[in-house]
Structures are given as C-alpha cells and as structure tokens.
Tab-separated table of C-alpha atoms and ligand atoms in Angstrom:
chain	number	residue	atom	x	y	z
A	1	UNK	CA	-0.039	-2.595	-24.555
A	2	UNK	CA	2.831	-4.446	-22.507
A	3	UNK	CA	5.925	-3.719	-22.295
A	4	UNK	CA	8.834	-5.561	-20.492
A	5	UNK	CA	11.801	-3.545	-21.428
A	6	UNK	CA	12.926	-0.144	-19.982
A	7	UNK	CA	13.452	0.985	-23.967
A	8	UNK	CA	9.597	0.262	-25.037
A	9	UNK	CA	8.071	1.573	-22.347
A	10	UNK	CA	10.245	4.678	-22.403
A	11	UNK	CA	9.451	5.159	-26.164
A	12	UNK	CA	6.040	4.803	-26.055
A	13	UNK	CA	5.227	7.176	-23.332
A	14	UNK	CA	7.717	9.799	-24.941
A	15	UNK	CA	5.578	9.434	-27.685
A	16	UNK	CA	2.171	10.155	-25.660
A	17	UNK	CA	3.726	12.689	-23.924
A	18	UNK	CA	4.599	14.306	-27.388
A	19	UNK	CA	0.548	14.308	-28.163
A	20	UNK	CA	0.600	16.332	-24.258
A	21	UNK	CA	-1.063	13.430	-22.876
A	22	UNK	CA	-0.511	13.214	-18.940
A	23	UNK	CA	0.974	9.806	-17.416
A	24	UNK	CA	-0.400	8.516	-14.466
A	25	UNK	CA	1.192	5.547	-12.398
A	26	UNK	CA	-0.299	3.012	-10.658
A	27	UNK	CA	2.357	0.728	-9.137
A	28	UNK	CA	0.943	-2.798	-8.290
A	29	UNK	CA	3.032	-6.413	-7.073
A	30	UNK	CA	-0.036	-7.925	-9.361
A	31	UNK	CA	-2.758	-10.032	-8.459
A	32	UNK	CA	-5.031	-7.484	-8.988
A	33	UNK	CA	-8.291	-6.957	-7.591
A	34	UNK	CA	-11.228	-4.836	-7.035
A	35	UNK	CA	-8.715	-2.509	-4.548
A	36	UNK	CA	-6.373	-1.431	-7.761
A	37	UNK	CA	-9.018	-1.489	-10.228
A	38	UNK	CA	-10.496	1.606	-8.162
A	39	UNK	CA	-6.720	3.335	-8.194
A	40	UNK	CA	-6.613	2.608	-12.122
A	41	UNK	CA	-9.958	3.975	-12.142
A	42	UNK	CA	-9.136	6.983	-10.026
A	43	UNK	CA	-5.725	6.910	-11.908
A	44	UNK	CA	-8.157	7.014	-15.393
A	45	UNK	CA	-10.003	9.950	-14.306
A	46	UNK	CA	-7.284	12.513	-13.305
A	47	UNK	CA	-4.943	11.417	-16.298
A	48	UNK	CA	-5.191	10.238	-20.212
A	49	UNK	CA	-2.899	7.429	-19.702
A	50	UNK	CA	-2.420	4.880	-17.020
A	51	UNK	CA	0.792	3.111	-16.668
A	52	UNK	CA	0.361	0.238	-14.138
A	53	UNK	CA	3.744	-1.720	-13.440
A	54	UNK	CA	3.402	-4.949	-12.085
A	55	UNK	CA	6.646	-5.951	-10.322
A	56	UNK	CA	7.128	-8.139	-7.190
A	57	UNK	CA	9.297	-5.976	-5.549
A	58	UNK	CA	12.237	-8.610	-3.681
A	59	UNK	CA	13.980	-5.817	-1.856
A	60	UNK	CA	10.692	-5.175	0.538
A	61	UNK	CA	10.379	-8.876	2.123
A	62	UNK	CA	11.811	-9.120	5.362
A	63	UNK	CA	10.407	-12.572	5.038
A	64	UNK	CA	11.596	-15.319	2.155
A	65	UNK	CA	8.569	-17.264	2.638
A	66	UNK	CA	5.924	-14.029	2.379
A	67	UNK	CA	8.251	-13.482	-1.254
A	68	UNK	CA	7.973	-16.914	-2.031
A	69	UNK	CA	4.136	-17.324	-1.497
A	70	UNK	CA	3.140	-13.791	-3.351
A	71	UNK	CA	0.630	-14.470	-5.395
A	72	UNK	CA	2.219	-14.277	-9.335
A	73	UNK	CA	-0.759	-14.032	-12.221
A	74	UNK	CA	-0.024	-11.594	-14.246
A	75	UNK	CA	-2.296	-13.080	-17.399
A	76	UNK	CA	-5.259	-12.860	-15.306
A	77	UNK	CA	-3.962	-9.371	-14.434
A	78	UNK	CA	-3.666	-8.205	-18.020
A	79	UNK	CA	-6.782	-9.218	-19.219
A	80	UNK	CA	-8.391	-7.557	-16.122
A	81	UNK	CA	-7.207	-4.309	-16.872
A	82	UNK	CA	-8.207	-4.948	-20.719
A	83	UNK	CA	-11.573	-5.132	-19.499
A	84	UNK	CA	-11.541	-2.039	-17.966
A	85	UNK	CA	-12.474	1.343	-20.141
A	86	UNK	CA	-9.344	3.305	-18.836
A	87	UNK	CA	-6.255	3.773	-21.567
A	88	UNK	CA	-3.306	1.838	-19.744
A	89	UNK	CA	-0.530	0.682	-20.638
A	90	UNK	CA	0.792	-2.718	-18.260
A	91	UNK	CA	4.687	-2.414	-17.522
A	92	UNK	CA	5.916	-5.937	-16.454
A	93	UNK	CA	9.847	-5.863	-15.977
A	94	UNK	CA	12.452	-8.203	-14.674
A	95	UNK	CA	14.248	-7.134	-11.344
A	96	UNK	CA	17.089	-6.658	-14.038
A	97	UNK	CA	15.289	-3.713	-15.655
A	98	UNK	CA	14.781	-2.362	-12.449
A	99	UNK	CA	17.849	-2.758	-10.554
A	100	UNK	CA	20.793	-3.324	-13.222
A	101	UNK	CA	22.731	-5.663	-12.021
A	102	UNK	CA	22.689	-4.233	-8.101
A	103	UNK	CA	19.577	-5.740	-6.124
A	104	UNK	CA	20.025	-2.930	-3.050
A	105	UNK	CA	18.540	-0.749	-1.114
A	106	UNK	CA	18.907	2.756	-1.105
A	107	UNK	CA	19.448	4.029	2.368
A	108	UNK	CA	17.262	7.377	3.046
A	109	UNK	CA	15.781	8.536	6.592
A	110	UNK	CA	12.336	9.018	6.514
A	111	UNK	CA	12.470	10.035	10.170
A	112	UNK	CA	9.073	8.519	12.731
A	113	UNK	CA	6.600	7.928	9.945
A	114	UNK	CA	8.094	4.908	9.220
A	115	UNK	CA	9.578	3.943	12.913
A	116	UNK	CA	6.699	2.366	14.252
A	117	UNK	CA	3.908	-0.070	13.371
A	118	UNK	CA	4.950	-1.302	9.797
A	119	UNK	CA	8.481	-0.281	10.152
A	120	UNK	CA	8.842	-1.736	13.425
A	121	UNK	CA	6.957	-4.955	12.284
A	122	UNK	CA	8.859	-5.691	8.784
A	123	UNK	CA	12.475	-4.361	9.569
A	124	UNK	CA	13.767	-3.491	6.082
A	125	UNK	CA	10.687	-2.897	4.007
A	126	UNK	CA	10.432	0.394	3.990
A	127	UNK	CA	13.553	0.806	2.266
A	128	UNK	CA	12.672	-1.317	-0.342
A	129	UNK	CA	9.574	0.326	-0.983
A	130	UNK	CA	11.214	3.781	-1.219
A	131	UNK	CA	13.801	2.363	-3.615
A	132	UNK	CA	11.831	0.748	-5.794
A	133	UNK	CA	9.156	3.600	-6.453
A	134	UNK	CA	12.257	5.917	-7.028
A	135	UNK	CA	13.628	3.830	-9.715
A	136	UNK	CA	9.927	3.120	-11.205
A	137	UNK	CA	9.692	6.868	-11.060
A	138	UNK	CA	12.994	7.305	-12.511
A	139	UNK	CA	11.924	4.957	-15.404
A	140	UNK	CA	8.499	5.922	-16.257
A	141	UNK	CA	8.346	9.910	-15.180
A	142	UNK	CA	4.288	9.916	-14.608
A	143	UNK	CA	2.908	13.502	-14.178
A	144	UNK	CA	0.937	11.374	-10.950
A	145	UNK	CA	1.050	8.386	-9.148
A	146	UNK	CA	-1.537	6.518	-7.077
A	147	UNK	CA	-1.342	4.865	-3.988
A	148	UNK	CA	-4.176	3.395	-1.413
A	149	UNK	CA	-4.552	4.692	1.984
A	150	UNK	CA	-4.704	0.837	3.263
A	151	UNK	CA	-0.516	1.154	3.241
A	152	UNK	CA	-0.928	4.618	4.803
A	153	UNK	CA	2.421	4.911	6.297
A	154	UNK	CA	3.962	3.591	2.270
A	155	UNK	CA	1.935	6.820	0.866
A	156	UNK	CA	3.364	9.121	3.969
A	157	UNK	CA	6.762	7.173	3.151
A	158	UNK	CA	6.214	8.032	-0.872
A	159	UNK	CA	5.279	12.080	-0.298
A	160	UNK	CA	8.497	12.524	1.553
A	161	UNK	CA	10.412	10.341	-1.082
A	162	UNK	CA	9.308	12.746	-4.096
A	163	UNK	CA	10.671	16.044	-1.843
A	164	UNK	CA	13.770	14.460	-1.013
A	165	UNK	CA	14.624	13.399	-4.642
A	166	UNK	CA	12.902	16.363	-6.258
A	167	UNK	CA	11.003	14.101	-8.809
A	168	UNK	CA	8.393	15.839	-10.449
A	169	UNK	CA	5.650	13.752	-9.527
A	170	UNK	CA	2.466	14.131	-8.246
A	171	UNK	CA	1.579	11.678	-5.735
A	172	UNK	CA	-2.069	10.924	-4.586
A	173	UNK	CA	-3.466	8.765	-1.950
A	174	UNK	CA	-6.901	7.471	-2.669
A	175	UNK	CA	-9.351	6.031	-0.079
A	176	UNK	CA	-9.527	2.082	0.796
A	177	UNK	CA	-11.402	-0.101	-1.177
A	178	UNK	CA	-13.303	-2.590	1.272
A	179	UNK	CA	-15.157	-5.593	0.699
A	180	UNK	CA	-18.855	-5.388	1.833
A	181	UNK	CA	-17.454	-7.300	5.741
A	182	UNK	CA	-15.473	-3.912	5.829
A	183	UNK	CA	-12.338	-6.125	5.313
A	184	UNK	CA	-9.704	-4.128	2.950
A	185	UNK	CA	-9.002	-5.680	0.065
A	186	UNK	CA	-5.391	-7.235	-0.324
A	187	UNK	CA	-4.284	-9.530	-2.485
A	188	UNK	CA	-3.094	-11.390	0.326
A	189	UNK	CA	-6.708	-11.693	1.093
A	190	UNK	CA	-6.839	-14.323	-1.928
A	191	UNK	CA	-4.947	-16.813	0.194
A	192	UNK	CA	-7.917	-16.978	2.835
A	193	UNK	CA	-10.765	-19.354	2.675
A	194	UNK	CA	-14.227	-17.901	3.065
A	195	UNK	CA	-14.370	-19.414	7.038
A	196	UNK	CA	-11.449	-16.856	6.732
A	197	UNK	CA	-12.473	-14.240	5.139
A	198	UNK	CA	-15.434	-13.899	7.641
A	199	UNK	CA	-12.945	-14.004	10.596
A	200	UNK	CA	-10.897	-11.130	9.266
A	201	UNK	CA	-13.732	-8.764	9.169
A	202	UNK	CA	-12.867	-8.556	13.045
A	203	UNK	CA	-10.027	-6.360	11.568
A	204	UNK	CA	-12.268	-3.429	10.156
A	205	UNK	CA	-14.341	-4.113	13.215
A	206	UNK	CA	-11.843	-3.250	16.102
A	207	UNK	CA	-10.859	-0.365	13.897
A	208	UNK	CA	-14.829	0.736	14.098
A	209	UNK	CA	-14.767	-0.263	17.612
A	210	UNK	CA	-11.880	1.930	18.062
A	211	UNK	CA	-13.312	5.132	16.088
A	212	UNK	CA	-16.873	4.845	18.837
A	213	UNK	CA	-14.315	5.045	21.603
A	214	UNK	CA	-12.050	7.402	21.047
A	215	UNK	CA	-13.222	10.284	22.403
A	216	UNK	CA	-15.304	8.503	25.317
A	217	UNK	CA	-11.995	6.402	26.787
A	218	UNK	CA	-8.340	7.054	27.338
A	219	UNK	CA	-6.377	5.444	24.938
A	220	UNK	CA	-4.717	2.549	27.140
A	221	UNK	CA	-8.345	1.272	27.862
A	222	UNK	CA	-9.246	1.130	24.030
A	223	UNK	CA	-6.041	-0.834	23.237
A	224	UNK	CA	-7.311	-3.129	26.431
A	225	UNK	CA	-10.835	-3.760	24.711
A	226	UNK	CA	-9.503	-4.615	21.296
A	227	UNK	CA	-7.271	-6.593	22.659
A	228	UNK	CA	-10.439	-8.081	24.543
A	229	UNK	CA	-12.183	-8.632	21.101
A	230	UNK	CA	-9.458	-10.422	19.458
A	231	UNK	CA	-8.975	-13.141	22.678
A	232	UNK	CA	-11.920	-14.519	21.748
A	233	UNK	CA	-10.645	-14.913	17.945
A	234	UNK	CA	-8.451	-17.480	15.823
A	235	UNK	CA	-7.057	-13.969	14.084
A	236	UNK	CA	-4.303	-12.860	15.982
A	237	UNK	CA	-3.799	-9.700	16.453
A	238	UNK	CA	0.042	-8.272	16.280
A	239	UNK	CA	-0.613	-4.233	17.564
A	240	UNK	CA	-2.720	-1.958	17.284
A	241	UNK	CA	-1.622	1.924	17.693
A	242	UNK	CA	-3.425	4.919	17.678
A	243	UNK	CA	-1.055	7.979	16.362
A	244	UNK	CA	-1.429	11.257	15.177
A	245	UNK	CA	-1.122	11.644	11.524
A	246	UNK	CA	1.841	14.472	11.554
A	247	UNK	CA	4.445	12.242	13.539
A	248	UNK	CA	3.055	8.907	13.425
A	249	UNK	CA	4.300	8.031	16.704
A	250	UNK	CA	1.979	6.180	18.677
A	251	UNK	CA	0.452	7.986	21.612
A	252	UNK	CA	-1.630	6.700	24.918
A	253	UNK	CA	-3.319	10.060	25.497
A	254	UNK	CA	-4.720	12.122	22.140
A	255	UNK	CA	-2.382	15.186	21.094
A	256	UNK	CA	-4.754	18.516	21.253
A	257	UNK	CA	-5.735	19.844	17.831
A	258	UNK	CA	-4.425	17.025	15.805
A	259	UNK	CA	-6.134	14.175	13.496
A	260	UNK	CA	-5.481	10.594	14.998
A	261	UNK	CA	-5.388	7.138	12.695
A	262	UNK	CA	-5.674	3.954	14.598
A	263	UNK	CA	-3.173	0.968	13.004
A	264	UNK	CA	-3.866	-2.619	13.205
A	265	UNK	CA	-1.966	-5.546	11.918
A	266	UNK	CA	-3.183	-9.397	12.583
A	267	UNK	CA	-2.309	-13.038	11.247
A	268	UNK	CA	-5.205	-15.041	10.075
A	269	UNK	CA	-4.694	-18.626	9.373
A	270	UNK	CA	-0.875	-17.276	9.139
A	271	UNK	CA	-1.581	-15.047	6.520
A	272	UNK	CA	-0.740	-10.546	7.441
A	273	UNK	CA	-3.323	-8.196	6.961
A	274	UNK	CA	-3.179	-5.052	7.479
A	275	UNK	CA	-5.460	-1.918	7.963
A	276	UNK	CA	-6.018	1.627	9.491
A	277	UNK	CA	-8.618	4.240	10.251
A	278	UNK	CA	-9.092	7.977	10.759
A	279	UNK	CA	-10.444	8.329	13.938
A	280	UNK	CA	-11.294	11.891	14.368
B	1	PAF	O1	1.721	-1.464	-2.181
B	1	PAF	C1	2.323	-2.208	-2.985
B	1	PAF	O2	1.733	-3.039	-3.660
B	1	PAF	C2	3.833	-2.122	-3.085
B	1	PAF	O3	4.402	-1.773	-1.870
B	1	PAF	C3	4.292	-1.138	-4.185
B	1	PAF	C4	3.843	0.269	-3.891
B	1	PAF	C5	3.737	-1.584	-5.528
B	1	PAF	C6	5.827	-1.133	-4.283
B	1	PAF	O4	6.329	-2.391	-4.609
C-alpha cells in the first residue's frame, strides 16, 4: 500500500493498530538499496508492520546542488520493497503534508553530539533532520523506528530528539550495511562509476587502518598516516576524528574507560561519503 496523504496513512495504521499490530518506521530520502532493505528487514523482524516514508527532506541541504542532484526513483523503490516478504506500507508525501505551509526548522540544542564532524561540515542539517523525524513521528506514531549506524551522529541526534519531545517511540540503531570493498552503502554511492567505487573503498580502509592503530599510536600520529594514505588518492579526504562516543567531541589522546568511534568524511569524483567505526 501507498499512501500520499497525511489522512490515509493515518487511517490505515489506526486501523492496524486496532488489530494490536506494532508500527515500525523506517524513514528513507528513497533510492533504496541493499543498506535500507536490511533496516526494513530488521524493521520486519521486531514489528508486524513497516511503514517506510520516502521523503527528500529540503530543510537538511546546506547545499542546493547536493538537493538538486538526490537521486528521485521512487517506482523502482516501491516495487523493491514489494519484493521483499516484510508487511510495509510506503508513505510518499509532498513537503506540504509534512510542513503545512511553513518549510522551517525547528530550533533545538542537541548540545556536542552534533558540534563537530557532520555538524561542523553541513551547517544547518542537523536541524533539519531533527525536524523532519519529529513531524514524521508526529504523523505516523510507530511503536519503533530504525536508523543505520553509517549516520551515527543522526541516530545520537534522533535518541535525544525522542527525550526532549517525549514521543513514545522506540528508536533503534542497526549496524552498517557494507558492500563486499567494505564501502557503506549510500545512495549517493549510485552516482559513482565502478573506477569509483573501487577508489572509495580507501574510506572503510583508513577506518580499518585506524581501528589496528589505535591502541599502538597516539592519536595525532594516526590522523598523520591516514592523512598519508589518502595523498596518494583522487578521493579527498575532508577529516577524520576519533571521539568518544558519550560527548562526541573529538579528542588527540583516548579518554580512560570510554568507547572511541573514528569519523571520516571524503569527496570522490565530487560526490560525499561518509562513514565511521568503533574502534575499541
Ligand atoms: O538518513 C536519511 O536518509 C535521512 O537523514 C532521514 C533520516 C531519512 C531524514 O530525512
């Protein structure tokens, strides 16, 4: 089923939640790939329906262009989640059924997980991602939603959301889904050739490169080395950070007792990918 009003979509899940069937949410920009179908599949497993919205967010581009060139197939995305065995139901809405007539931001303060890397990188996009999940959680009410680990600080960003609101949602990260190179799969990654594709895989790399180091060098030295690897790449790399996962503040010398994720973002052939890693 697909619904692109507010009204449908809001009817029929009243009615499945009559029958005490639990709503999960999988919120996706579309052009889907093997990445979501693993969240719809984890999303299948822990809940008898799946909503998955498909919605080009506009409010979390910092960059026209980036909006512009976001891949837009959303036949090819229904019948891929036809195919699968999971009971879903596809929301596709307009930015009107989303944002009334008022295409803002909502201005909360998610405090350092959001300060650096991303956040610091893509001014602005944090706040559209928080919006938009609050009004898509306002709209559908899942029991759960699903998000990948790939956008780590987005799911950090989406835990805090639910406490500050109070919306009674469950929200569950669920692990990266990576191509056999290692590369995580984006649906960016669709805009890269397969000369490409091969040269991203230096991304997963430096983050493996990274993980073998960690405890043998200080910090400093590691960022020196990947940025070592990259010099001799046509991917180019934008940071990398090591941080612990409470703060999220990037650190030069580990912080005692706490788990560390290392954070990459690079351009290849002009196109942003990015990816991170637990490290301890
Ligand atoms: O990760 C994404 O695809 C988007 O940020 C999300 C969560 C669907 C919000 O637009």
């Amino acid at each position: 089923m697909v619904y692109s009003t507010n009204d449908a979509l809001q009817q029929e899940i009243k009615q499945q939640k009559g029958k005490s069937k639990t709503i999960g949410l999988v919120p996706t920009m579309g052009a889907l790939h093997q990445g979501h179908i693993d969240l719809i599949t984890d999303a299948g497993a822990k809940c008898d329906i799946v909503v998955i919205s498909i919605f080009v967010n506009p409010t979390q581009f910092n960059d026209a262009s980036d909006l512009e060139n976001y891949p837009r197939e959303v036949d090819q995305d229904i019948e891929m989640i036809n195919r699968l065995h999971v009971d879903t139901i596809v929301y596709t809405p307009s930015v009107k059924a989303i944002y009334g007539d008022a295409v803002e931001t909502i201005d909360y303060d998610f405090g350092s997980i959001i300060q650096y890397m991303e956040g610091q990188y893509r001014q602005g996009h944090f706040g559209g991602v928080a919006t938009v999940i609050k009004h898509l959680f306002d709209i559908v009410k899942p029991h759960k939603a699903f998000f990948g680990e790939k956008d780590y600080q987005q799911l950090r960003l989406i835990q805090q959301l639910v406490k500050k609101t109070g919306q009674p949602v469950e929200v569950i990260g669920c692990a990266t889904s990576r191509e056999e190179s290692g590369l995580a799969r984006s649906s960016r990654n669709k805009r890269l050739n397969a000369d490409q594709l091969q040269q991203a895989a230096i991304i997963p790399k430096a983050l493996e490169l990274a993980r073998s180091l960690f405890h043998q060098q200080p910090i400093p030295k590691i960022k020196q080395d990947i940025e070592s690897l990259f010099a001799d790449s046509p991917v180019e790399l934008e940071y990398f950070e090591i941080a612990p996962i409470t703060d999220l503040i990037p650190v030069n010398e580990a912080v005692e007792g706490e788990d560390h994720r290392a954070f990459i973002a690079a351009f290849v052939n002009g196109v942003r990918l990015i990816d991170n890693w637990l490290l301890d």
